[in-house]
PDB file of C-alpha atoms in Angstrom:
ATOM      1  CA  UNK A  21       2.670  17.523 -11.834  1.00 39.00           C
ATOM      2  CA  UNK A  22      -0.208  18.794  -9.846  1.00 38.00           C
ATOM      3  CA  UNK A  23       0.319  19.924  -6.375  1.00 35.00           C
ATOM      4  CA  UNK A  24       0.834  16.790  -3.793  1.00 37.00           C
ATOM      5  CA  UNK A  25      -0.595  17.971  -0.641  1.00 40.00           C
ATOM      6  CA  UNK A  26      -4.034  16.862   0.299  1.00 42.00           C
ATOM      7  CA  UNK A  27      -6.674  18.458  -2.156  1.00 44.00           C
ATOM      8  CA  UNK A  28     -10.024  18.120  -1.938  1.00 43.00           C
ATOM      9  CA  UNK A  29     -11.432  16.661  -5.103  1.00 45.00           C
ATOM     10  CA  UNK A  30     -13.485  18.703  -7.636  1.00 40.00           C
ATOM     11  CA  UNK A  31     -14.997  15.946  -9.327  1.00 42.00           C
ATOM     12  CA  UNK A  32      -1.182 -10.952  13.708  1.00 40.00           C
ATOM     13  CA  UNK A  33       0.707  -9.834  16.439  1.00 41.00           C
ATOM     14  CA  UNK A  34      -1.644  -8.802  19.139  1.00 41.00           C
ATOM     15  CA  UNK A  35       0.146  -6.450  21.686  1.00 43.00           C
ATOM     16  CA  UNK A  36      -0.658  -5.371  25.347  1.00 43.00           C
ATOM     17  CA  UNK A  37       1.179  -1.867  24.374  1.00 52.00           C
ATOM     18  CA  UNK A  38      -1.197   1.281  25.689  1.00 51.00           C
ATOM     19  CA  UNK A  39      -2.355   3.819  22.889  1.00 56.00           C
ATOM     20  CA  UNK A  40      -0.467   6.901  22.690  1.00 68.00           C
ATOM     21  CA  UNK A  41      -3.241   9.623  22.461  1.00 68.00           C
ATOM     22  CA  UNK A  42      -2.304  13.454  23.058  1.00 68.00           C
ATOM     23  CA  UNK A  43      -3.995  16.373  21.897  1.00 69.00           C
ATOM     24  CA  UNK A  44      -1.989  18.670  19.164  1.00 69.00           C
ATOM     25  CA  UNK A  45      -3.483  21.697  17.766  1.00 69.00           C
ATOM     26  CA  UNK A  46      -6.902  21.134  18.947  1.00 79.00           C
ATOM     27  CA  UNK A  47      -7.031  17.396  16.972  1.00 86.00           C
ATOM     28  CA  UNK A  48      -6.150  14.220  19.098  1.00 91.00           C
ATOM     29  CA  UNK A  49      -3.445  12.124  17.996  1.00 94.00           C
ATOM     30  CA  UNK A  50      -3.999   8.844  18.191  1.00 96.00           C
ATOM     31  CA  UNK A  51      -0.333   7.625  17.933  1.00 97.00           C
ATOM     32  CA  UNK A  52      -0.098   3.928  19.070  1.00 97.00           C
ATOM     33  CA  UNK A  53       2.894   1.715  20.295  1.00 97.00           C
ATOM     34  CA  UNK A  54       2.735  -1.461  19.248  1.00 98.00           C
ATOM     35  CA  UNK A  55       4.753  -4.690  17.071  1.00 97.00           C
ATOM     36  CA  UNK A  56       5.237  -4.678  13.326  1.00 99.00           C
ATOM     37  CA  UNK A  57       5.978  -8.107  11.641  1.00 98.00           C
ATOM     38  CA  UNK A  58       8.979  -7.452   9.594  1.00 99.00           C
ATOM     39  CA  UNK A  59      11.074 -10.227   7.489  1.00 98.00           C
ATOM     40  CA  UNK A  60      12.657 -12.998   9.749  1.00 97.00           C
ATOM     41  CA  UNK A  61      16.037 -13.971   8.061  1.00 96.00           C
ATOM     42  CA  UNK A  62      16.810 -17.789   7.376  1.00 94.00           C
ATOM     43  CA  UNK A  63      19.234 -18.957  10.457  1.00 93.00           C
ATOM     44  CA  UNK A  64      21.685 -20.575   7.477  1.00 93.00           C
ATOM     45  CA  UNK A  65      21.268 -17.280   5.412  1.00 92.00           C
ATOM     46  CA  UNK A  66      19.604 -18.439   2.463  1.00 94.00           C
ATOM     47  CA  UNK A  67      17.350 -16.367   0.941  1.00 94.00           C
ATOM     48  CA  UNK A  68      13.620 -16.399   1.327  1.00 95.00           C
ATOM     49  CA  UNK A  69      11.512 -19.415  -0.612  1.00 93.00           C
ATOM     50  CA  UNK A  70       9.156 -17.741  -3.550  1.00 94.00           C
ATOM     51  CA  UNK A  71       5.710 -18.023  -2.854  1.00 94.00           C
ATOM     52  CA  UNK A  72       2.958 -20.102  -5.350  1.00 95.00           C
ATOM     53  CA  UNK A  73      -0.159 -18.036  -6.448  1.00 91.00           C
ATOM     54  CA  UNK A  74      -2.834 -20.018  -5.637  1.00 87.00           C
ATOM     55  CA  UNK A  75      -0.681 -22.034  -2.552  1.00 89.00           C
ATOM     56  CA  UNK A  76      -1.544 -20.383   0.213  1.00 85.00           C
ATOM     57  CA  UNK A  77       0.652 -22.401   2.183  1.00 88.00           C
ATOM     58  CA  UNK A  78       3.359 -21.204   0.079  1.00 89.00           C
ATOM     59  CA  UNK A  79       3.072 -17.581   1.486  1.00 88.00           C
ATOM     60  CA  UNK A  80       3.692 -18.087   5.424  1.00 88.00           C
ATOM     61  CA  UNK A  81       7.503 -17.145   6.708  1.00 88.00           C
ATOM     62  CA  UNK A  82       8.459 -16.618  10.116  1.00 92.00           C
ATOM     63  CA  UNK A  83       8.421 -13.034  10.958  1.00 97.00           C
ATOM     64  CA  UNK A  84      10.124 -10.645  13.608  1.00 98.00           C
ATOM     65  CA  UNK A  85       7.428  -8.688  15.494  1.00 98.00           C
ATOM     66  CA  UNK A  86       9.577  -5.536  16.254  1.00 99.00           C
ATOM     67  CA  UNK A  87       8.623  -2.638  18.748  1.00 98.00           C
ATOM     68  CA  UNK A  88       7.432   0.367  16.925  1.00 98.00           C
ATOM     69  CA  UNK A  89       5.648   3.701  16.974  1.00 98.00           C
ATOM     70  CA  UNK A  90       3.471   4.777  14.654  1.00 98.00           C
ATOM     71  CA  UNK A  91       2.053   8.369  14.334  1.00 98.00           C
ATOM     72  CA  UNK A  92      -1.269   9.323  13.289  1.00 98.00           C
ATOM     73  CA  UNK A  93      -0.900  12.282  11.005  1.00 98.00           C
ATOM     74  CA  UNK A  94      -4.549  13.327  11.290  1.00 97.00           C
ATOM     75  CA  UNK A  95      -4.529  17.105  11.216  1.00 96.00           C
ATOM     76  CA  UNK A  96      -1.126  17.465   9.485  1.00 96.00           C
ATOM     77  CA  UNK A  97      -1.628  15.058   6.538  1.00 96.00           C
ATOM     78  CA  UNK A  98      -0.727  18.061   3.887  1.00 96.00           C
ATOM     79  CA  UNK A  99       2.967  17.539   5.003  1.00 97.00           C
ATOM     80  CA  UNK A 100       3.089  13.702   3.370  1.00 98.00           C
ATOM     81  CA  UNK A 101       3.420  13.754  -0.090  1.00 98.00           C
ATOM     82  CA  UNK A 102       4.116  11.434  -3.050  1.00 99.00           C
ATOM     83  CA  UNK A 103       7.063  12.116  -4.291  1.00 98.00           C
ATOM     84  CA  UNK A 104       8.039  13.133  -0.448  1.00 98.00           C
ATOM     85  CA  UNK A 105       7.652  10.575   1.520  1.00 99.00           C
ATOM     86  CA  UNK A 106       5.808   7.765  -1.118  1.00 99.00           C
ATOM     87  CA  UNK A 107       2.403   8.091   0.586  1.00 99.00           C
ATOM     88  CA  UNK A 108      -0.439  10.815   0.746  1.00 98.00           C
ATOM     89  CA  UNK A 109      -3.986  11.574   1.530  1.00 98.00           C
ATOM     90  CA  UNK A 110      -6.334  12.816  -1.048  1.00 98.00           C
ATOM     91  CA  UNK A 111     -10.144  13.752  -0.245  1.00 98.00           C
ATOM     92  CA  UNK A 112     -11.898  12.108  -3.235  1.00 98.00           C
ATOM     93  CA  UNK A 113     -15.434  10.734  -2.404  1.00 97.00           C
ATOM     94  CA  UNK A 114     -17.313   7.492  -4.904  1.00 97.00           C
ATOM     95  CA  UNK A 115     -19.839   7.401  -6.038  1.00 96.00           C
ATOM     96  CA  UNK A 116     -19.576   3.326  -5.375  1.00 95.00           C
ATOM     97  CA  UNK A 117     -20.407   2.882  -1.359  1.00 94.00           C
ATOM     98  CA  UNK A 118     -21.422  -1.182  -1.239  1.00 92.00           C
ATOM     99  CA  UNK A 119     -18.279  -2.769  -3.521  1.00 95.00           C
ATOM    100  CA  UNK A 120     -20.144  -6.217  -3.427  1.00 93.00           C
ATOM    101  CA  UNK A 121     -20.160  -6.504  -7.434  1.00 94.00           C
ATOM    102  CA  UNK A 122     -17.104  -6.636  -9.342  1.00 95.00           C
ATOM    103  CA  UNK A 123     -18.299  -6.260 -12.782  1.00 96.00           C
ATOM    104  CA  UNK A 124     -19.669  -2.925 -11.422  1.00 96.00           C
ATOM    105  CA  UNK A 125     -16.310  -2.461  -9.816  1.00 97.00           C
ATOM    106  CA  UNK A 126     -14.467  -2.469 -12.717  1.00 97.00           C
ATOM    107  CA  UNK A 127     -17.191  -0.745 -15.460  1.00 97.00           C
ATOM    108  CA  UNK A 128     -17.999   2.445 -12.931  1.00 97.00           C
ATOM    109  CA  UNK A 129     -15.146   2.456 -10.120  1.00 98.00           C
ATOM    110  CA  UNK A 130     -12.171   2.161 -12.371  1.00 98.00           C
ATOM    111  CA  UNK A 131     -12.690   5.032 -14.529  1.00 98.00           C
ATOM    112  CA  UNK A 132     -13.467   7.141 -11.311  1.00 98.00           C
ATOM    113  CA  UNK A 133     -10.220   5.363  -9.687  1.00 99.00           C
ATOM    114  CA  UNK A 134      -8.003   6.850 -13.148  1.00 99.00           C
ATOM    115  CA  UNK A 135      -9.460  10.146 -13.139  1.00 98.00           C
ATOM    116  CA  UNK A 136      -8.543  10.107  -9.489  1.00 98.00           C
ATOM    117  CA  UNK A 137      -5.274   9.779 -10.155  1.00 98.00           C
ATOM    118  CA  UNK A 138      -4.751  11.920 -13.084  1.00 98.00           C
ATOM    119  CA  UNK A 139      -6.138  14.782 -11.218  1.00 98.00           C
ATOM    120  CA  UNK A 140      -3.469  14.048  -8.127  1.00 98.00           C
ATOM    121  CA  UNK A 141      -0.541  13.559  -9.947  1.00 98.00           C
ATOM    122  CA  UNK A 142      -1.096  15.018 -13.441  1.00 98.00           C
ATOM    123  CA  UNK A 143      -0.195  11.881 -15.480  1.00 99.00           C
ATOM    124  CA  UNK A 144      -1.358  11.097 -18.678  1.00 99.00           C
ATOM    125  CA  UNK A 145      -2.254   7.259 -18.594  1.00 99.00           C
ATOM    126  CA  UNK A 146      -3.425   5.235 -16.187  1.00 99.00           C
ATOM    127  CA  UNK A 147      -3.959   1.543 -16.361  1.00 99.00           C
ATOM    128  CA  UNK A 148      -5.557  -0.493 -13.698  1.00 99.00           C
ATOM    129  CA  UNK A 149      -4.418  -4.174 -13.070  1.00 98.00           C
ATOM    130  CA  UNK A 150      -6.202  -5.145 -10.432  1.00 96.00           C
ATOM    131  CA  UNK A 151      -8.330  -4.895  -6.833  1.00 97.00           C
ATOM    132  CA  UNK A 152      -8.555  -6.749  -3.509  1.00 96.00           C
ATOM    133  CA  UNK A 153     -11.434  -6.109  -1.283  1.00 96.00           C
ATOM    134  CA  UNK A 154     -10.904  -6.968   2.185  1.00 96.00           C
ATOM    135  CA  UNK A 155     -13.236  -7.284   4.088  1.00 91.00           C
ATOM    136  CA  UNK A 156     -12.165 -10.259   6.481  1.00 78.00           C
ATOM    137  CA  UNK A 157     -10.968 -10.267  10.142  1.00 70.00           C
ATOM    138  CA  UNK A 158      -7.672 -11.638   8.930  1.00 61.00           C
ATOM    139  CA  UNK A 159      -6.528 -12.729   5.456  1.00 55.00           C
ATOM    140  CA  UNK A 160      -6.586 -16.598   4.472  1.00 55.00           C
ATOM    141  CA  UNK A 161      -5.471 -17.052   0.791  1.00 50.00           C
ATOM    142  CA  UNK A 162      -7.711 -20.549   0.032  1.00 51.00           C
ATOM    143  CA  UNK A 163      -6.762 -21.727  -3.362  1.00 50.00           C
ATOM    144  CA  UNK A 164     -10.582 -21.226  -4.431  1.00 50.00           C
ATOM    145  CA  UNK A 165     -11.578 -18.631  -7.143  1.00 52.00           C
ATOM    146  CA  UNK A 166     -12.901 -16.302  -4.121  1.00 54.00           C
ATOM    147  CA  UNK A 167     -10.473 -16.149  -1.596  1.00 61.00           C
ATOM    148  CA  UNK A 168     -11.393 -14.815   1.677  1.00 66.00           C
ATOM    149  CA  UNK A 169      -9.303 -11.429   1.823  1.00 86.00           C
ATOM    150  CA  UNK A 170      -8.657  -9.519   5.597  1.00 90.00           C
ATOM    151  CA  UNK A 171      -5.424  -7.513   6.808  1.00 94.00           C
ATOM    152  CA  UNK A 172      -1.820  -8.054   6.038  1.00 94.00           C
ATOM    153  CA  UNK A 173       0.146  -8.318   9.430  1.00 95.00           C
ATOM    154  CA  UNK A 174       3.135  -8.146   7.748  1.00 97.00           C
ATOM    155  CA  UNK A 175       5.625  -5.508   6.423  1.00 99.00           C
ATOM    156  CA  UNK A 176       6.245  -5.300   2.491  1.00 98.00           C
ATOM    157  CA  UNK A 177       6.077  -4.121  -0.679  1.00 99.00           C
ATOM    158  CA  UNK A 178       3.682  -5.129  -3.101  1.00 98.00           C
ATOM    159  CA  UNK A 179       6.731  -5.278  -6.117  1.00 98.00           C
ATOM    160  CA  UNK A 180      10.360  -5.184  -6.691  1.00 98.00           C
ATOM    161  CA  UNK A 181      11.851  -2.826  -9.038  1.00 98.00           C
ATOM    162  CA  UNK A 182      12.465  -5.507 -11.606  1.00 98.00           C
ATOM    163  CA  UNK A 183       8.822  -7.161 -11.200  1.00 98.00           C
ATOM    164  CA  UNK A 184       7.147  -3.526 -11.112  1.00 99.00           C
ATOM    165  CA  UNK A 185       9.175  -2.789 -14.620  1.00 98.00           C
ATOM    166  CA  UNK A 186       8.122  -6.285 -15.823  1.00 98.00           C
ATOM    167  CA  UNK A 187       4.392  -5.184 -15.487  1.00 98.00           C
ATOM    168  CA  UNK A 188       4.465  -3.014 -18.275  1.00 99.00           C
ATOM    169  CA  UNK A 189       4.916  -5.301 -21.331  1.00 98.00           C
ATOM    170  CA  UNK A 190       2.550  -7.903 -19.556  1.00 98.00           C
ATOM    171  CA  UNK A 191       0.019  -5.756 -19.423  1.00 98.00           C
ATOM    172  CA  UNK A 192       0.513  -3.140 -22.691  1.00 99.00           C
ATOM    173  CA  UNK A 193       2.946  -5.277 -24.288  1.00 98.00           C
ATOM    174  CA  UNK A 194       2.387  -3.329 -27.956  1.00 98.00           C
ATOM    175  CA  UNK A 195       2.983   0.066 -26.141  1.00 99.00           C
ATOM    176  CA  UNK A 196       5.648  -1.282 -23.897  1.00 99.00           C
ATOM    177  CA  UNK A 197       8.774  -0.351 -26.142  1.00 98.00           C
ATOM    178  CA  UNK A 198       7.373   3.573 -25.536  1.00 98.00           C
ATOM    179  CA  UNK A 199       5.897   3.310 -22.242  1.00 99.00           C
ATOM    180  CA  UNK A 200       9.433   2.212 -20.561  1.00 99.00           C
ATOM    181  CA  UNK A 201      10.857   5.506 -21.806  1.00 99.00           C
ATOM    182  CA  UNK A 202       8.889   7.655 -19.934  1.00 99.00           C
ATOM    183  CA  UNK A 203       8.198   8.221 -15.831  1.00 99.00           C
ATOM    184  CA  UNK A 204       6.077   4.871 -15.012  1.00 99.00           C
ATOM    185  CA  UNK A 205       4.890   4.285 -11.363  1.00 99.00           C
ATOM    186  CA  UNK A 206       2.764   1.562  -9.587  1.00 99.00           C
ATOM    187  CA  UNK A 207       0.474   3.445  -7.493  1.00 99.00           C
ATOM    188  CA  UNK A 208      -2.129   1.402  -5.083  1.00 99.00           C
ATOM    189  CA  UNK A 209      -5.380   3.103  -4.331  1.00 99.00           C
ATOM    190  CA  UNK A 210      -6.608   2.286  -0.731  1.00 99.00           C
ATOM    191  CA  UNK A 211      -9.732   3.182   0.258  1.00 99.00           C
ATOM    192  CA  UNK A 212     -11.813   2.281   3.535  1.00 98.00           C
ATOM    193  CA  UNK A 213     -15.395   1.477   2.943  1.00 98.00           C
ATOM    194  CA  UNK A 214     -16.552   2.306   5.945  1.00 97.00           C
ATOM    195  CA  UNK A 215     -14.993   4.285   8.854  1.00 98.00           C
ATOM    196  CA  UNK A 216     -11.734   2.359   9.938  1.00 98.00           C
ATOM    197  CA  UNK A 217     -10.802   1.907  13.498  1.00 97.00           C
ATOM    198  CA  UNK A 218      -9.389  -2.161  13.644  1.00 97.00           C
ATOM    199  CA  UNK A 219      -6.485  -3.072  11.609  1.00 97.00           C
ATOM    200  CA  UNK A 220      -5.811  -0.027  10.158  1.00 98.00           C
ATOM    201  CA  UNK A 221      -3.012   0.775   7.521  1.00 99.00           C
ATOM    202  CA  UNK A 222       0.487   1.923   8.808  1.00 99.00           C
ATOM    203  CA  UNK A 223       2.646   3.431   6.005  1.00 99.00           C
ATOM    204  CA  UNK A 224       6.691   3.713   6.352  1.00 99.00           C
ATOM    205  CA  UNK A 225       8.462   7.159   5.303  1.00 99.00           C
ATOM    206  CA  UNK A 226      10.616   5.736   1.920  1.00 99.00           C
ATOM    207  CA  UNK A 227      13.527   7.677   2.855  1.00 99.00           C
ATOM    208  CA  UNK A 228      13.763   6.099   6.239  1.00 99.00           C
ATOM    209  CA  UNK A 229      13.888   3.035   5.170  1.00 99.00           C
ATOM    210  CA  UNK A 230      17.406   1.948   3.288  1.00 99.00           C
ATOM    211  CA  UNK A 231      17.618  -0.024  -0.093  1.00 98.00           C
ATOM    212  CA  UNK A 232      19.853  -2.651   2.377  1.00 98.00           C
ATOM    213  CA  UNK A 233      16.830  -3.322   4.756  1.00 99.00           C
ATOM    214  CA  UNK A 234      14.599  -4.748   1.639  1.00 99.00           C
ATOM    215  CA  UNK A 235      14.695  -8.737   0.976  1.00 98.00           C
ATOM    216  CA  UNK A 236      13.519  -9.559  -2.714  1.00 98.00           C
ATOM    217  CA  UNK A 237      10.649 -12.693  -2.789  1.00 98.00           C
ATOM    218  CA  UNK A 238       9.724 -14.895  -5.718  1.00 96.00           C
ATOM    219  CA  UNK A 239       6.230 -14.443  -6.406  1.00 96.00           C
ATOM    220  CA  UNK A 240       5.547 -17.181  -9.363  1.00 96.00           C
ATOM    221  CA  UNK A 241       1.929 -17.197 -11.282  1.00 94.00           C
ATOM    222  CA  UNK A 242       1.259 -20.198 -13.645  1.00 93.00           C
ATOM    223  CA  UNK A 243       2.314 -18.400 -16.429  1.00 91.00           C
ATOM    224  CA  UNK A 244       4.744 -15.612 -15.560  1.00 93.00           C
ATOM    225  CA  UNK A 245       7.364 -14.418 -12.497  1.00 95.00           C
ATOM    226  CA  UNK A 246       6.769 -11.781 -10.243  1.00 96.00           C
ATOM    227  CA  UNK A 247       8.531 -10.384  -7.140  1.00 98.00           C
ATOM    228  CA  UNK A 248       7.582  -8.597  -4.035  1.00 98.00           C
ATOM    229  CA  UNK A 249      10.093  -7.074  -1.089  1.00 98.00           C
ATOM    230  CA  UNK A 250       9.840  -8.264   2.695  1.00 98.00           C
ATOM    231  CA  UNK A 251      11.872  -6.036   4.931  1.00 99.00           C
ATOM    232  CA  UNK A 252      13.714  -6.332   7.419  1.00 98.00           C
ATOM    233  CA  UNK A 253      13.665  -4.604  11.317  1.00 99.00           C
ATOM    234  CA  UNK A 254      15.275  -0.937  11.735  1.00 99.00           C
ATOM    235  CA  UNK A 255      15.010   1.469  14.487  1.00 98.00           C
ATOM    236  CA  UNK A 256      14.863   4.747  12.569  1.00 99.00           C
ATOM    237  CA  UNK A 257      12.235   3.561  10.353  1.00 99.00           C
ATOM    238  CA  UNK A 258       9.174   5.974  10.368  1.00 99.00           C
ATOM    239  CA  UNK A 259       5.930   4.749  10.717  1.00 99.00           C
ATOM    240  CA  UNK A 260       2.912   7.029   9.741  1.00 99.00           C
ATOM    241  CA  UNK A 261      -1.420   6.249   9.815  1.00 99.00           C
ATOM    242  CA  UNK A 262      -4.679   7.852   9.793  1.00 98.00           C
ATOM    243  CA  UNK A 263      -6.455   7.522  12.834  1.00 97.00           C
ATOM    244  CA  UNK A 264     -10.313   6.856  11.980  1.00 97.00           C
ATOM    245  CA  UNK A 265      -9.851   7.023   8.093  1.00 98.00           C
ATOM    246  CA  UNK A 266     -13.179   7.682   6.615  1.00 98.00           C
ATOM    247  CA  UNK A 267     -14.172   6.083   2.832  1.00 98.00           C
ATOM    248  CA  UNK A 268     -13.685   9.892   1.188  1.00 98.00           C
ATOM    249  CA  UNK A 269      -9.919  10.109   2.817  1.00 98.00           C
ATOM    250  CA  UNK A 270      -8.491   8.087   0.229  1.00 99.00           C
ATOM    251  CA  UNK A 271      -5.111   6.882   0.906  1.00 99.00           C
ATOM    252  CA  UNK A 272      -2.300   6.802  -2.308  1.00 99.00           C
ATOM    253  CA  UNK A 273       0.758   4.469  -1.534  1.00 99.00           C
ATOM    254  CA  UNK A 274       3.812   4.342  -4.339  1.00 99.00           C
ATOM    255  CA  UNK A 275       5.165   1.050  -4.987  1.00 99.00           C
ATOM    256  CA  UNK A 276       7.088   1.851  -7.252  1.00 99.00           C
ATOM    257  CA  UNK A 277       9.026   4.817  -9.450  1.00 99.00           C
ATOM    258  CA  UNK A 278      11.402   4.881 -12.079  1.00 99.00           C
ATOM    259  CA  UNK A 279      12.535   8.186 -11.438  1.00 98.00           C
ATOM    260  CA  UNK A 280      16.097   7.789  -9.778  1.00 98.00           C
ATOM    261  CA  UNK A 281      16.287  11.953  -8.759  1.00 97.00           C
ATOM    262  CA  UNK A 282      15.848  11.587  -4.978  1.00 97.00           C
ATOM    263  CA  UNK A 283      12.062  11.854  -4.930  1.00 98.00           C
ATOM    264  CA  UNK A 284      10.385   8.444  -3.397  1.00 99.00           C
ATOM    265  CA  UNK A 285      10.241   5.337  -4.954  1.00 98.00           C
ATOM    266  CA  UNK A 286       8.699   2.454  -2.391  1.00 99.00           C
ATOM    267  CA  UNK A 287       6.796   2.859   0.331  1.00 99.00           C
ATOM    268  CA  UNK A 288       6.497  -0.264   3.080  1.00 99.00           C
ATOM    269  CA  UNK A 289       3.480  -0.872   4.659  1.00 99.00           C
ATOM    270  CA  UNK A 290       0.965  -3.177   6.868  1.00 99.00           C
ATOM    271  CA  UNK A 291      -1.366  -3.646   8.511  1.00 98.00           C
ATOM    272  CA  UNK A 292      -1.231  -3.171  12.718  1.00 98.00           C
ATOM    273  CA  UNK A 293      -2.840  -3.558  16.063  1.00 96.00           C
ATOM    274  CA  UNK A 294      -4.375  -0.651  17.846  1.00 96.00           C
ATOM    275  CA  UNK A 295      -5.324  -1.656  21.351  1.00 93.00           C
ATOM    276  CA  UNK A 296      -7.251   1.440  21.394  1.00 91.00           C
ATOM    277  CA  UNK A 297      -9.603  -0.288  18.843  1.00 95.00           C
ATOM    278  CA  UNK A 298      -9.382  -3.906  19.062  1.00 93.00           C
ATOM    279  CA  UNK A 299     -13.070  -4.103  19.919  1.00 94.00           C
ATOM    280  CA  UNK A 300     -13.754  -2.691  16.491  1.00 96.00           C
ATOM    281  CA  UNK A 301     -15.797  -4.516  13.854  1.00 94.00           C
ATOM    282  CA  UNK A 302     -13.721  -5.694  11.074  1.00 94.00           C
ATOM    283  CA  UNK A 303     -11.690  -3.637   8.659  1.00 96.00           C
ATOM    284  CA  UNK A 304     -13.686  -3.109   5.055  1.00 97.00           C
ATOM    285  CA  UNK A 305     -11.157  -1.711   2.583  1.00 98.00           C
ATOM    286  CA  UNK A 306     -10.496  -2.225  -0.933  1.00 98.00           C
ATOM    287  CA  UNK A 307      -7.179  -1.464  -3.050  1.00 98.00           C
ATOM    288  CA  UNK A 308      -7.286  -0.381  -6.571  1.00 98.00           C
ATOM    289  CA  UNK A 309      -3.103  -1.553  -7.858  1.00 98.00           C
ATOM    290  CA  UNK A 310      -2.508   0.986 -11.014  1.00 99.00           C
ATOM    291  CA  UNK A 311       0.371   1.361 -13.654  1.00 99.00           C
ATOM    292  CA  UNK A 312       0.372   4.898 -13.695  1.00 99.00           C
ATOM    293  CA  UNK A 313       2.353   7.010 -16.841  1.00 99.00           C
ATOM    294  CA  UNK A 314       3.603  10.303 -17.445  1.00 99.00           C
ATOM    295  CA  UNK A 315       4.514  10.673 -21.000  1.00 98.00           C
ATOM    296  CA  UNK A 316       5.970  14.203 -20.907  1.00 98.00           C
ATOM    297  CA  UNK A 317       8.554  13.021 -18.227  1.00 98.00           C
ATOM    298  CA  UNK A 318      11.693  10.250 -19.075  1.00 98.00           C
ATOM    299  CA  UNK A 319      12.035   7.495 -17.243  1.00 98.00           C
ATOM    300  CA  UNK A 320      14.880   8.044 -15.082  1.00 97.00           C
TER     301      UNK A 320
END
């Protein structure tokens, strides 16, 4: 596997909390305290209701905005790591700078979105399953073909274990049987478009975060059932950013491993409010959600 520090390529709960900026190393930290909305359990402790693809209504919940720090990790970002932590930073600049046109999307920035990949992790497949463009000042999921897309104020993860497994015969169901026998990951691609200050993304450490704080959700599609992971408050949960992250800083989050060795599997993560930048103009992001293989590794 190719080496998982930072490399620079060769080819809505609004908070009166004060920003937390100090000056480390000659690079100000932006660090800002402020509420995350984690998973609000059901007062008769049943479990969460699934949510409908293409019922928006079907995906609000009541949520727990929880007091939290998170630390920007600008000047130290070669210490977060993949298979470390579940997250990492990796200086890759596009060719694509408007990401208005989705055919385009898919015919020139998916290829450059796998070799990405291959070249930060060493695997040999990659298989993209889809992108969300945000590019709204919050997200409202209208059951039109173009919904309008903005920040997710809420902690999760995109897939559970089972639903993250399931996503290999659905999408290469005749090399499935194979695939499944090897190291398989779900790795999302998050890039800004331009400079982000508002809404920025706030990343959890995995190993900070137990397998007992994560709440499985139903996630049914019209053909097909999925699953994502709410989770729920802790105080020694670890909460990580990138202060000002520009569109080359692009930022890899696992959502999923099979490997079972210690290394990272699932990395929470959302959304947040930074008082500091509130005044902002909207966030403009989009997320690239990949299968990613490595054939020369088992599974577990």
């Amino acid at each position: 596997m190719a080496s998982a520090a930072v490399h620079q390529s060769t080819g809505a709960h609004t908070t009166s909390f004060e920003p937390l900026t100090t000056v480390q190393s000659g690079v100000t930290k932006h660090h800002v305290h402020t509420h995350l909305n984690y998973y609000k359990p059901n007062e008769d402790g049943s479990p969460p209701a699934p949510a409908y693809v293409g019922k928006p209504e079907s995906y609000e919940r009541p949520v727990q905005p929880t007091d939290v720090t998170v630390h920007d990790i600008r000047g130290e970002s070669d210490k977060y790591t993949l298979d470390g932590q579940g997250f990492q930073i990796y200086n890759f600049p596009s060719s694509e700078k408007d990401f208005s046109d989705d055919d385009k999307i898919k015919a020139e920035y998916y290829p450059e979105t796998e070799r990405l990949l291959k070249e930060a992790t060493g695997a040999s497949r990659v298989f993209i399953f889809d992108h969300t463009i945000r590019r709204a000042p919050s997200d409202q999921r209208t059951g039109g073909p173009n919904p309008i897309r903005g920040p997710v104020n809420r902690v999760h993860i995109d897939q559970s274990y089972s639903a993250s497994r399931s996503r290999v015969p659905h999408h290469l169901p005749s090399l499935a049987d194979q695939l499944l026998t090897t190291r398989h990951q779900i790795i999302n691609v998050w890039r800004p478009i331009k400079r982000i200050l508002k809404d920025p993304l706030a990343v959890a450490d995995a190993h900070s975060v137990p397998e007992t704080d994560l709440v499985p959700v139903g996630l049914i599609y019209p053909n097909r059932r999925g699953e994502t992971l709410s989770v729920l408050p802790n105080e020694n949960h670890r909460w990580h950013y990138l202060y000002g992250q520009e569109p080359q800083e692009v930022l890899l989050i696992k959502c999923y491993d099979s490997k079972l060795d210690g290394r990272a599997r699932r990395v929470p993560h959302t959304a947040f409010t930074n008082p500091e930048t509130e005044g902002e103009e909207a966030r403009e992001s989009i997320e690239v959600r990949c299968l990613v293989f490595h054939e020369d590794e088992p599974a577990e």
